[in-house]
Amino acid sequence: MDADVIVVGASPAGLAASRVASEQGLDVLLMDKQDVLGENTHPANTFFKGMFDRAGETVDDSYVLKNLRGANIVAPSGSHVEVESPAYFLDRPAFDRYYIQKTRDSGVDIATSVEAYNVLKNDEGVSVSTSQGTFDSKLVIISDGINSKLASLCGLSAMKHPDDIGWAMEAEVEGEGIGEADMFEYFVGSVAPGWKSTYSPCGGDRATLGVYVRRHGRDVSPFFDRWVDKFKRMKGLSNLSIGEVKTGGDPIATIPNQMVADGIMLTGGASGQSGIGYSIHGGKMCGKVAAESIQEANTSSRFLSRYSSMWAKEYRTEYYLGRMALETLRKMDDREIDDMMEVFKQEDLSFLRGSSLQKALQVSLFMLKKKPSSLLGFSAFLRNR
C-alpha cells in the first residue's frame, strides 16, 4: 500500500479529513492536481464565526482581512433586515495556506500536480489511477470539489438535486470608500434568481461583488454584469475598477445523498456539503470514521455509513429546511419578497440564539405570529449563520 488512506483534493474538507485521520495514526496521502497549493481561485471568501465554532475551529488573525458585525439582507425595494453575527472577510489564499501547513504538520504526505482519473476497487483495497501512475490504499476519500467526476465514476449519486447548484461569479472591485462598511450585504430577488448577490467590504477602497444563481446555467456573467451596474447606482459610484473574476459553485440547495461505498467516502463540495465551515466539519467527521475503519480493518460501506449517520444527525434537518426556504424564495417575485421583508422591518432580531436550526425555528415561530404566509421565504438566510 502507498498509504492507509488516499485523499483526492486539497479542499477545506479534504485537508480536514486528512488531518484528523493522520492524527489518529494513519498513513495519509493527499493529492491535488494544482501545481502550487494555496493559490485558491474559488470565490468563497467570507464566513461567520458561528460556522467555525460549530466546526470546532478557532479563527486565526493571519488570514483575516476585516472583521465585520454581520449581514444586511436586502430586498429588491432596498428595505433590509440587519442580522448581527460576528463575521470575517478572508484572505482566501492565506486561509488555504494556513490549513495546508496545519495538515502537513499533522504528518500528511501532500503530493501536488497529481490529477486523479478514476478510483478502482481491487482485492487488497482501492487504487487511484492518476497522471503520475497508480496509487494503492485501503480507503479513498474524494474531496475535489463541486465539479468532481470521481463520485459518479464510482457509481455514487452524490447529490439529491444536482441541477440546483448555485453557480457563482465574484470579483474584487475598487471604488472610493467601498471597503469601509462593517456589514456584508446579501441582496435577494431577480438580481440573482434562486439565491443572492453579495457585497463584501474588505477594507479601504476594496470589496468583492458576487452573484449566486440557480437554474440559469453555469454562465451567470449576465447577472454579474447587471449586479455591478446596480451596485454602482446604489452607491453613487461613477468609477468602479473590476479585478480578477472568479467562478465556482455552491451546493447549498442540492442535499447530500450517497456519501460512501465500499472503500470510498465523499466529503465537502464533492458530497454536496456547502460552505467553508460546514465543509471543514464534514471533513472532520469523514476523517474520524476513516480512521476507525482502518483501525478495525473494515472499510465496507456498512461500516463507513457511520459517517453518513453522523452528518445526518448534525445537519440533515438544517439542509432540508434551507432547501425548502430557497425553493420558496426562487418562486417568489420581487414584490412578494418585498412584502416578506416588511415582516421584519423595524424588528429587533437579537432574540435569536443557538444553532442555525434553532434560529430558523425561532424565526418560524416569529413569522407565524406576524404573517403566516411569509414563513418559508426568510429561513434560508439563517442557513449561513
mmCIF file of C-alpha atoms in Angstrom:
data_model
loop_
_atom_site.group_PDB
_atom_site.id
_atom_site.type_symbol
_atom_site.label_atom_id
_atom_site.label_comp_id
_atom_site.label_asym_id
_atom_site.label_seq_id
_atom_site.Cartn_x
_atom_site.Cartn_y
_atom_site.Cartn_z
ATOM 1 C CA MET A 1 0.000 0.000 0.000
ATOM 2 C CA ASP A 2 1.146 3.539 -0.786
ATOM 3 C CA ALA A 3 -0.966 4.765 2.149
ATOM 4 C CA ASP A 4 -3.693 3.678 4.523
ATOM 5 C CA VAL A 5 -5.886 6.475 3.156
ATOM 6 C CA ILE A 6 -5.630 8.466 -0.047
ATOM 7 C CA VAL A 7 -7.446 11.809 -0.096
ATOM 8 C CA VAL A 8 -8.154 13.328 -3.520
ATOM 9 C CA GLY A 9 -8.413 17.121 -3.399
ATOM 10 C CA ALA A 10 -6.935 19.727 -1.040
ATOM 11 C CA SER A 11 -10.265 21.432 -0.395
ATOM 12 C CA PRO A 12 -11.038 22.631 3.164
ATOM 13 C CA ALA A 13 -12.910 19.360 3.698
ATOM 14 C CA GLY A 14 -10.093 17.267 2.228
ATOM 15 C CA LEU A 15 -7.492 18.976 4.388
ATOM 16 C CA ALA A 16 -9.632 18.455 7.496
ATOM 17 C CA ALA A 17 -10.264 14.781 6.712
ATOM 18 C CA SER A 18 -6.545 14.203 6.052
ATOM 19 C CA ARG A 19 -5.502 15.922 9.247
ATOM 20 C CA VAL A 20 -7.950 14.081 11.505
ATOM 21 C CA ALA A 21 -7.086 10.689 10.002
ATOM 22 C CA SER A 22 -3.357 11.355 10.325
ATOM 23 C CA GLU A 23 -3.715 12.470 13.936
ATOM 24 C CA GLN A 24 -5.282 9.060 14.646
ATOM 25 C CA GLY A 25 -2.065 7.365 13.497
ATOM 26 C CA LEU A 26 -2.910 6.618 9.863
ATOM 27 C CA ASP A 27 -0.534 6.938 6.935
ATOM 28 C CA VAL A 28 -2.321 9.525 4.754
ATOM 29 C CA LEU A 29 -1.509 10.664 1.213
ATOM 30 C CA LEU A 30 -3.282 13.826 -0.003
ATOM 31 C CA MET A 31 -3.080 14.502 -3.734
ATOM 32 C CA ASP A 32 -4.189 17.532 -5.731
ATOM 33 C CA LYS A 33 -3.952 18.450 -9.394
ATOM 34 C CA GLN A 34 -2.759 22.007 -8.645
ATOM 35 C CA ASP A 35 0.937 22.686 -9.115
ATOM 36 C CA VAL A 36 1.045 25.031 -6.122
ATOM 37 C CA LEU A 37 -1.439 24.803 -3.281
ATOM 38 C CA GLY A 38 -2.679 27.938 -1.553
ATOM 39 C CA GLU A 39 -3.421 29.887 -4.722
ATOM 40 C CA ASN A 40 -7.143 29.298 -4.478
ATOM 41 C CA THR A 41 -9.412 30.566 -7.245
ATOM 42 C CA HIS A 42 -12.740 29.735 -5.607
ATOM 43 C CA PRO A 43 -14.914 32.799 -4.940
ATOM 44 C CA ALA A 44 -15.774 31.882 -1.326
ATOM 45 C CA ASN A 45 -14.003 34.382 0.928
ATOM 46 C CA THR A 46 -16.377 35.098 3.818
ATOM 47 C CA PHE A 47 -17.655 33.184 6.821
ATOM 48 C CA PHE A 48 -19.467 33.713 10.089
ATOM 49 C CA LYS A 49 -17.912 32.874 13.431
ATOM 50 C CA GLY A 50 -20.838 30.593 14.268
ATOM 51 C CA MET A 51 -19.864 28.308 11.380
ATOM 52 C CA PHE A 52 -16.335 27.926 12.700
ATOM 53 C CA ASP A 53 -17.460 27.447 16.273
ATOM 54 C CA ARG A 54 -19.640 24.590 15.113
ATOM 55 C CA ALA A 55 -16.723 23.031 13.252
ATOM 56 C CA GLY A 56 -14.573 23.238 16.392
ATOM 57 C CA GLU A 57 -12.166 25.698 14.770
ATOM 58 C CA THR A 58 -10.590 28.882 16.121
ATOM 59 C CA VAL A 59 -10.262 31.882 13.824
ATOM 60 C CA ASP A 60 -6.647 32.919 13.243
ATOM 61 C CA ASP A 61 -5.815 36.583 12.587
ATOM 62 C CA SER A 62 -3.219 35.623 9.964
ATOM 63 C CA TYR A 63 -5.870 35.145 7.271
ATOM 64 C CA VAL A 64 -8.489 37.732 8.324
ATOM 65 C CA LEU A 65 -8.543 40.943 6.292
ATOM 66 C CA LYS A 66 -11.537 42.501 8.016
ATOM 67 C CA ASN A 67 -13.820 41.809 10.975
ATOM 68 C CA LEU A 68 -17.499 42.531 10.418
ATOM 69 C CA ARG A 69 -20.572 42.802 12.624
ATOM 70 C CA GLY A 70 -22.835 40.627 10.490
ATOM 71 C CA ALA A 71 -25.015 40.957 7.426
ATOM 72 C CA ASN A 72 -27.767 43.092 5.969
ATOM 73 C CA ILE A 73 -30.314 41.111 3.973
ATOM 74 C CA VAL A 74 -31.656 43.495 1.340
ATOM 75 C CA ALA A 75 -34.969 43.216 -0.521
ATOM 76 C CA PRO A 76 -35.477 44.448 -4.121
ATOM 77 C CA SER A 77 -37.096 47.635 -2.767
ATOM 78 C CA GLY A 78 -33.975 48.407 -0.726
ATOM 79 C CA SER A 79 -35.512 47.666 2.671
ATOM 80 C CA HIS A 80 -33.301 45.440 4.744
ATOM 81 C CA VAL A 81 -33.005 43.287 7.822
ATOM 82 C CA GLU A 82 -29.870 43.546 9.939
ATOM 83 C CA VAL A 83 -28.554 40.303 11.417
ATOM 84 C CA GLU A 84 -25.693 40.826 13.862
ATOM 85 C CA SER A 85 -23.347 37.846 13.973
ATOM 86 C CA PRO A 86 -19.522 38.157 14.099
ATOM 87 C CA ALA A 87 -18.119 37.575 10.622
ATOM 88 C CA TYR A 88 -14.868 37.766 8.683
ATOM 89 C CA PHE A 89 -13.566 38.662 5.261
ATOM 90 C CA LEU A 90 -10.810 36.196 4.409
ATOM 91 C CA ASP A 91 -7.565 36.462 2.578
ATOM 92 C CA ARG A 92 -8.545 33.184 0.950
ATOM 93 C CA PRO A 93 -5.074 32.143 -0.317
ATOM 94 C CA ALA A 94 -3.656 32.850 3.167
ATOM 95 C CA PHE A 95 -6.520 30.857 4.706
ATOM 96 C CA ASP A 96 -5.781 27.896 2.436
ATOM 97 C CA ARG A 97 -2.043 28.082 3.131
ATOM 98 C CA TYR A 98 -2.725 28.130 6.882
ATOM 99 C CA TYR A 99 -4.684 24.883 6.703
ATOM 100 C CA ILE A 100 -2.271 23.299 4.236
ATOM 101 C CA GLN A 101 0.571 23.883 6.703
ATOM 102 C CA LYS A 102 -1.562 22.632 9.580
ATOM 103 C CA THR A 103 -2.210 19.466 7.576
ATOM 104 C CA ARG A 104 1.474 18.982 6.773
ATOM 105 C CA ASP A 105 2.345 19.465 10.430
ATOM 106 C CA SER A 106 -0.028 16.610 11.312
ATOM 107 C CA GLY A 107 2.111 14.242 9.218
ATOM 108 C CA VAL A 108 0.088 14.075 5.988
ATOM 109 C CA ASP A 109 2.114 13.466 2.821
ATOM 110 C CA ILE A 110 0.916 16.056 0.258
ATOM 111 C CA ALA A 111 1.539 15.454 -3.449
ATOM 112 C CA THR A 112 0.857 18.216 -5.995
ATOM 113 C CA SER A 113 0.492 18.094 -9.796
ATOM 114 C CA VAL A 114 -1.325 14.765 -9.476
ATOM 115 C CA GLU A 115 -4.640 14.571 -11.304
ATOM 116 C CA ALA A 116 -6.869 11.650 -10.332
ATOM 117 C CA TYR A 117 -8.634 9.927 -13.237
ATOM 118 C CA ASN A 118 -10.534 7.109 -11.574
ATOM 119 C CA VAL A 119 -10.934 5.089 -8.396
ATOM 120 C CA LEU A 120 -10.926 1.285 -8.771
ATOM 121 C CA LYS A 121 -11.565 -1.413 -6.191
ATOM 122 C CA ASN A 122 -9.271 -4.439 -6.021
ATOM 123 C CA ASP A 123 -8.724 -7.468 -3.807
ATOM 124 C CA GLU A 124 -6.395 -5.584 -1.464
ATOM 125 C CA GLY A 125 -8.241 -2.287 -1.219
ATOM 126 C CA VAL A 126 -8.674 0.662 -3.568
ATOM 127 C CA SER A 127 -6.481 2.057 -6.362
ATOM 128 C CA VAL A 128 -6.416 5.596 -7.722
ATOM 129 C CA SER A 129 -5.285 5.966 -11.328
ATOM 130 C CA THR A 130 -3.616 9.343 -11.835
ATOM 131 C CA SER A 131 -1.462 11.419 -14.153
ATOM 132 C CA GLN A 132 1.521 10.188 -12.116
ATOM 133 C CA GLY A 133 0.659 6.484 -12.123
ATOM 134 C CA THR A 134 -1.471 4.260 -9.895
ATOM 135 C CA PHE A 135 -1.565 4.566 -6.106
ATOM 136 C CA ASP A 136 -2.920 1.892 -3.776
ATOM 137 C CA SER A 137 -4.629 2.326 -0.422
ATOM 138 C CA LYS A 138 -7.171 0.724 1.886
ATOM 139 C CA LEU A 139 -9.578 3.655 1.608
ATOM 140 C CA VAL A 140 -10.081 6.674 -0.666
ATOM 141 C CA ILE A 141 -11.694 9.979 0.334
ATOM 142 C CA ILE A 142 -12.907 12.090 -2.572
ATOM 143 C CA SER A 143 -12.841 15.807 -1.739
ATOM 144 C CA ASP A 144 -12.026 17.544 -5.006
ATOM 145 C CA GLY A 145 -14.934 19.969 -5.045
ATOM 146 C CA ILE A 146 -18.273 20.515 -6.650
ATOM 147 C CA ASN A 147 -17.021 19.737 -10.178
ATOM 148 C CA SER A 148 -15.787 16.289 -9.151
ATOM 149 C CA LYS A 149 -16.404 13.494 -11.650
ATOM 150 C CA LEU A 150 -14.903 10.769 -9.466
ATOM 151 C CA ALA A 151 -18.070 10.215 -7.418
ATOM 152 C CA SER A 152 -20.145 9.295 -10.467
ATOM 153 C CA LEU A 153 -17.314 7.134 -11.828
ATOM 154 C CA CYS A 154 -17.526 5.230 -8.534
ATOM 155 C CA GLY A 155 -21.257 4.748 -9.027
ATOM 156 C CA LEU A 156 -22.246 7.237 -6.335
ATOM 157 C CA SER A 157 -25.035 9.788 -6.707
ATOM 158 C CA ALA A 158 -23.534 12.484 -4.506
ATOM 159 C CA MET A 159 -26.429 14.988 -4.521
ATOM 160 C CA LYS A 160 -30.191 14.578 -4.488
ATOM 161 C CA HIS A 161 -30.722 17.714 -6.593
ATOM 162 C CA PRO A 162 -27.566 18.332 -8.644
ATOM 163 C CA ASP A 163 -29.382 20.714 -11.001
ATOM 164 C CA ASP A 164 -29.851 23.113 -8.083
ATOM 165 C CA ILE A 165 -26.192 24.058 -7.681
ATOM 166 C CA GLY A 166 -25.882 27.823 -7.248
ATOM 167 C CA TRP A 167 -23.321 28.866 -9.845
ATOM 168 C CA ALA A 168 -21.231 31.806 -8.733
ATOM 169 C CA MET A 169 -19.183 34.632 -10.166
ATOM 170 C CA GLU A 170 -17.295 37.043 -7.955
ATOM 171 C CA ALA A 171 -14.680 39.738 -8.444
ATOM 172 C CA GLU A 172 -12.631 42.093 -6.320
ATOM 173 C CA VAL A 173 -13.574 45.689 -7.053
ATOM 174 C CA GLU A 174 -12.100 49.056 -6.167
ATOM 175 C CA GLY A 175 -14.015 52.263 -5.560
ATOM 176 C CA GLU A 176 -13.785 55.153 -3.151
ATOM 177 C CA GLY A 177 -14.580 54.007 0.400
ATOM 178 C CA ILE A 178 -16.428 50.817 -0.579
ATOM 179 C CA GLY A 179 -14.389 48.645 1.786
ATOM 180 C CA GLU A 180 -15.122 50.652 4.926
ATOM 181 C CA ALA A 181 -18.590 49.250 5.775
ATOM 182 C CA ASP A 182 -18.817 46.878 8.726
ATOM 183 C CA MET A 183 -21.576 44.582 7.384
ATOM 184 C CA PHE A 184 -21.862 42.161 4.496
ATOM 185 C CA GLU A 185 -24.876 42.772 2.269
ATOM 186 C CA TYR A 186 -26.927 39.992 0.668
ATOM 187 C CA PHE A 187 -29.412 41.089 -1.998
ATOM 188 C CA VAL A 188 -32.276 38.792 -2.978
ATOM 189 C CA GLY A 189 -34.744 38.759 -5.848
ATOM 190 C CA SER A 190 -34.443 38.922 -9.620
ATOM 191 C CA VAL A 191 -30.940 40.400 -9.408
ATOM 192 C CA ALA A 192 -29.749 36.831 -8.616
ATOM 193 C CA PRO A 193 -32.591 34.301 -9.072
ATOM 194 C CA GLY A 194 -32.713 31.433 -6.616
ATOM 195 C CA TRP A 195 -30.138 32.697 -4.154
ATOM 196 C CA LYS A 196 -28.291 36.008 -3.732
ATOM 197 C CA SER A 197 -25.979 38.723 -4.928
ATOM 198 C CA THR A 198 -23.311 39.852 -2.478
ATOM 199 C CA TYR A 199 -21.297 42.878 -1.413
ATOM 200 C CA SER A 200 -18.413 42.095 0.944
ATOM 201 C CA PRO A 201 -16.261 45.023 2.161
ATOM 202 C CA CYS A 202 -12.652 44.132 2.856
ATOM 203 C CA GLY A 203 -11.173 47.469 3.901
ATOM 204 C CA GLY A 204 -10.279 50.838 2.395
ATOM 205 C CA ASP A 205 -11.389 51.114 -1.235
ATOM 206 C CA ARG A 206 -11.682 47.357 -1.797
ATOM 207 C CA ALA A 207 -14.595 44.938 -1.706
ATOM 208 C CA THR A 208 -15.906 41.925 -3.590
ATOM 209 C CA LEU A 209 -19.143 41.693 -5.549
ATOM 210 C CA GLY A 210 -20.673 38.349 -6.431
ATOM 211 C CA VAL A 211 -23.757 36.554 -7.660
ATOM 212 C CA TYR A 212 -25.004 33.060 -6.786
ATOM 213 C CA VAL A 213 -27.705 31.961 -9.222
ATOM 214 C CA ARG A 214 -29.709 28.742 -9.527
ATOM 215 C CA ARG A 215 -31.472 27.202 -12.518
ATOM 216 C CA HIS A 216 -29.956 29.570 -15.100
ATOM 217 C CA GLY A 217 -26.951 27.544 -16.263
ATOM 218 C CA ARG A 218 -23.303 27.775 -15.318
ATOM 219 C CA ASP A 219 -22.606 31.057 -17.086
ATOM 220 C CA VAL A 220 -24.000 33.681 -14.728
ATOM 221 C CA SER A 221 -21.993 36.568 -16.204
ATOM 222 C CA PRO A 222 -25.120 38.471 -17.390
ATOM 223 C CA PHE A 223 -26.401 38.531 -13.792
ATOM 224 C CA PHE A 224 -22.988 39.607 -12.550
ATOM 225 C CA ASP A 225 -22.800 42.474 -15.056
ATOM 226 C CA ARG A 226 -26.272 43.689 -14.068
ATOM 227 C CA TRP A 227 -25.357 43.443 -10.393
ATOM 228 C CA VAL A 228 -22.225 45.566 -10.880
ATOM 229 C CA ASP A 229 -24.272 48.240 -12.681
ATOM 230 C CA LYS A 230 -26.907 48.217 -9.932
ATOM 231 C CA PHE A 231 -24.258 48.428 -7.212
ATOM 232 C CA LYS A 232 -22.669 51.477 -8.856
ATOM 233 C CA ARG A 233 -26.032 53.228 -8.994
ATOM 234 C CA MET A 234 -26.863 52.367 -5.374
ATOM 235 C CA LYS A 235 -23.538 53.585 -4.030
ATOM 236 C CA GLY A 236 -23.325 56.634 -6.339
ATOM 237 C CA LEU A 237 -20.066 55.449 -7.900
ATOM 238 C CA SER A 238 -19.021 56.812 -11.277
ATOM 239 C CA ASN A 239 -15.865 54.705 -11.340
ATOM 240 C CA LEU A 240 -15.501 51.116 -10.211
ATOM 241 C CA SER A 241 -12.451 49.068 -11.121
ATOM 242 C CA ILE A 242 -13.122 45.349 -11.672
ATOM 243 C CA GLY A 243 -10.296 42.975 -10.809
ATOM 244 C CA GLU A 244 -9.865 39.235 -11.295
ATOM 245 C CA VAL A 245 -13.152 37.393 -11.780
ATOM 246 C CA LYS A 246 -13.529 34.017 -10.046
ATOM 247 C CA THR A 247 -16.140 31.351 -10.685
ATOM 248 C CA GLY A 248 -17.398 28.364 -8.747
ATOM 249 C CA GLY A 249 -20.460 26.655 -7.389
ATOM 250 C CA ASP A 250 -22.403 26.440 -4.136
ATOM 251 C CA PRO A 251 -24.334 23.198 -3.428
ATOM 252 C CA ILE A 252 -26.460 24.865 -0.744
ATOM 253 C CA ALA A 253 -29.775 23.523 -2.122
ATOM 254 C CA THR A 254 -28.639 20.177 -3.536
ATOM 255 C CA ILE A 255 -28.853 17.965 -0.390
ATOM 256 C CA PRO A 256 -26.051 15.384 0.099
ATOM 257 C CA ASN A 257 -27.140 11.905 -0.977
ATOM 258 C CA GLN A 258 -24.730 8.944 -1.188
ATOM 259 C CA MET A 259 -21.599 9.631 0.837
ATOM 260 C CA VAL A 260 -19.999 6.185 0.985
ATOM 261 C CA ALA A 261 -19.387 2.962 -0.904
ATOM 262 C CA ASP A 262 -17.054 0.059 -0.115
ATOM 263 C CA GLY A 263 -13.644 1.664 0.435
ATOM 264 C CA ILE A 264 -14.806 5.102 -0.717
ATOM 265 C CA MET A 265 -16.001 8.256 1.088
ATOM 266 C CA LEU A 266 -17.101 11.680 -0.203
ATOM 267 C CA THR A 267 -16.781 14.969 1.652
ATOM 268 C CA GLY A 268 -17.041 18.723 1.055
ATOM 269 C CA GLY A 269 -18.383 20.104 -2.212
ATOM 270 C CA ALA A 270 -17.968 16.715 -3.896
ATOM 271 C CA SER A 271 -20.636 15.466 -1.488
ATOM 272 C CA GLY A 272 -22.937 18.478 -1.675
ATOM 273 C CA GLN A 273 -21.730 19.939 1.646
ATOM 274 C CA SER A 274 -21.966 23.719 1.424
ATOM 275 C CA GLY A 275 -19.849 26.444 2.984
ATOM 276 C CA ILE A 276 -16.304 26.607 4.333
ATOM 277 C CA GLY A 277 -17.139 25.929 7.975
ATOM 278 C CA TYR A 278 -19.663 23.187 7.253
ATOM 279 C CA SER A 279 -17.258 21.511 4.832
ATOM 280 C CA ILE A 280 -14.465 21.514 7.410
ATOM 281 C CA HIS A 281 -16.844 19.941 9.920
ATOM 282 C CA GLY A 282 -17.922 17.336 7.356
ATOM 283 C CA GLY A 283 -14.278 16.583 6.601
ATOM 284 C CA LYS A 284 -13.531 16.062 10.286
ATOM 285 C CA MET A 285 -16.408 13.587 10.601
ATOM 286 C CA CYS A 286 -15.157 11.809 7.487
ATOM 287 C CA GLY A 287 -11.573 11.596 8.784
ATOM 288 C CA LYS A 288 -12.707 10.265 12.153
ATOM 289 C CA VAL A 289 -14.730 7.421 10.640
ATOM 290 C CA ALA A 290 -11.968 6.697 8.109
ATOM 291 C CA ALA A 291 -9.513 6.230 10.970
ATOM 292 C CA GLU A 292 -11.911 3.939 12.831
ATOM 293 C CA SER A 293 -12.480 1.832 9.718
ATOM 294 C CA ILE A 294 -8.752 1.277 9.149
ATOM 295 C CA GLN A 295 -8.148 0.512 12.811
ATOM 296 C CA GLU A 296 -10.924 -2.085 12.751
ATOM 297 C CA ALA A 297 -9.930 -3.403 9.291
ATOM 298 C CA ASN A 298 -13.423 -2.809 7.970
ATOM 299 C CA THR A 299 -13.876 -0.447 5.025
ATOM 300 C CA SER A 300 -17.282 -1.750 3.972
ATOM 301 C CA SER A 301 -19.996 0.718 3.058
ATOM 302 C CA ARG A 302 -21.968 -0.510 6.062
ATOM 303 C CA PHE A 303 -19.176 0.489 8.432
ATOM 304 C CA LEU A 304 -18.440 3.764 6.628
ATOM 305 C CA SER A 305 -22.116 4.713 6.839
ATOM 306 C CA ARG A 306 -21.323 5.810 10.396
ATOM 307 C CA TYR A 307 -20.063 8.960 8.696
ATOM 308 C CA SER A 308 -23.363 9.462 6.850
ATOM 309 C CA SER A 309 -25.244 8.991 10.116
ATOM 310 C CA MET A 310 -23.044 11.497 11.947
ATOM 311 C CA TRP A 311 -23.572 14.070 9.237
ATOM 312 C CA ALA A 312 -27.329 13.455 9.105
ATOM 313 C CA LYS A 313 -27.702 13.855 12.864
ATOM 314 C CA GLU A 314 -25.864 17.169 12.757
ATOM 315 C CA TYR A 315 -27.101 18.720 9.518
ATOM 316 C CA ARG A 316 -29.842 16.897 7.612
ATOM 317 C CA THR A 317 -32.796 18.823 9.062
ATOM 318 C CA GLU A 318 -30.988 22.109 8.577
ATOM 319 C CA TYR A 319 -30.157 21.351 4.941
ATOM 320 C CA TYR A 320 -33.724 20.321 4.142
ATOM 321 C CA LEU A 321 -35.034 23.466 5.811
ATOM 322 C CA GLY A 322 -32.569 25.525 3.789
ATOM 323 C CA ARG A 323 -33.608 23.887 0.534
ATOM 324 C CA MET A 324 -37.284 24.386 1.273
ATOM 325 C CA ALA A 325 -36.710 28.067 2.005
ATOM 326 C CA LEU A 326 -34.535 28.638 -1.065
ATOM 327 C CA GLU A 327 -37.039 26.930 -3.330
ATOM 328 C CA THR A 328 -39.761 29.165 -1.931
ATOM 329 C CA LEU A 329 -37.533 32.205 -2.485
ATOM 330 C CA ARG A 330 -36.794 31.130 -6.069
ATOM 331 C CA LYS A 331 -40.513 31.046 -6.891
ATOM 332 C CA MET A 332 -41.267 34.479 -5.374
ATOM 333 C CA ASP A 333 -41.255 37.649 -7.474
ATOM 334 C CA ASP A 334 -39.683 40.877 -6.271
ATOM 335 C CA ARG A 335 -42.970 42.271 -4.933
ATOM 336 C CA GLU A 336 -43.586 39.158 -2.853
ATOM 337 C CA ILE A 337 -40.048 39.332 -1.453
ATOM 338 C CA ASP A 338 -40.591 42.992 -0.551
ATOM 339 C CA ASP A 339 -43.800 42.066 1.278
ATOM 340 C CA MET A 340 -41.999 39.318 3.141
ATOM 341 C CA MET A 341 -39.223 41.667 4.213
ATOM 342 C CA GLU A 342 -41.774 44.077 5.648
ATOM 343 C CA VAL A 343 -42.473 41.461 8.321
ATOM 344 C CA PHE A 344 -39.015 42.123 9.747
ATOM 345 C CA LYS A 345 -38.834 45.857 9.234
ATOM 346 C CA GLN A 346 -38.066 47.662 12.482
ATOM 347 C CA GLU A 347 -37.922 44.349 14.347
ATOM 348 C CA ASP A 348 -35.201 43.558 16.870
ATOM 349 C CA LEU A 349 -33.763 40.141 15.988
ATOM 350 C CA SER A 350 -31.458 39.976 18.998
ATOM 351 C CA PHE A 351 -33.718 37.258 20.403
ATOM 352 C CA LEU A 352 -32.186 34.720 18.006
ATOM 353 C CA ARG A 353 -29.970 32.268 19.879
ATOM 354 C CA GLY A 354 -28.328 28.899 19.336
ATOM 355 C CA SER A 355 -27.515 26.930 16.192
ATOM 356 C CA SER A 356 -28.700 27.739 12.664
ATOM 357 C CA LEU A 357 -31.532 25.245 13.053
ATOM 358 C CA GLN A 358 -32.595 26.691 16.397
ATOM 359 C CA LYS A 359 -32.537 30.206 14.950
ATOM 360 C CA ALA A 360 -34.596 29.073 11.968
ATOM 361 C CA LEU A 361 -37.216 27.560 14.246
ATOM 362 C CA GLN A 362 -37.330 30.749 16.318
ATOM 363 C CA VAL A 363 -37.812 32.798 13.157
ATOM 364 C CA SER A 364 -40.555 30.432 12.012
ATOM 365 C CA LEU A 365 -42.500 30.936 15.234
ATOM 366 C CA PHE A 366 -41.991 34.686 14.968
ATOM 367 C CA MET A 367 -43.259 34.772 11.383
ATOM 368 C CA LEU A 368 -46.264 32.595 12.168
ATOM 369 C CA LYS A 369 -47.350 35.235 14.647
ATOM 370 C CA LYS A 370 -46.593 38.169 12.339
ATOM 371 C CA LYS A 371 -47.554 36.915 8.886
ATOM 372 C CA PRO A 372 -48.021 33.166 8.363
ATOM 373 C CA SER A 373 -47.915 33.358 4.555
ATOM 374 C CA SER A 374 -44.322 34.616 4.614
ATOM 375 C CA LEU A 375 -42.970 31.823 6.811
ATOM 376 C CA LEU A 376 -40.816 29.957 4.310
ATOM 377 C CA GLY A 377 -39.160 32.802 2.498
ATOM 378 C CA PHE A 378 -36.748 34.023 5.144
ATOM 379 C CA SER A 379 -35.440 30.868 6.788
ATOM 380 C CA ALA A 380 -32.818 30.286 4.077
ATOM 381 C CA PHE A 381 -30.744 33.217 5.219
ATOM 382 C CA LEU A 382 -30.287 31.660 8.640
ATOM 383 C CA ARG A 383 -28.571 28.769 6.886
ATOM 384 C CA ASN A 384 -25.471 30.972 6.759
ATOM 385 C CA ARG A 385 -25.318 31.879 10.443
#
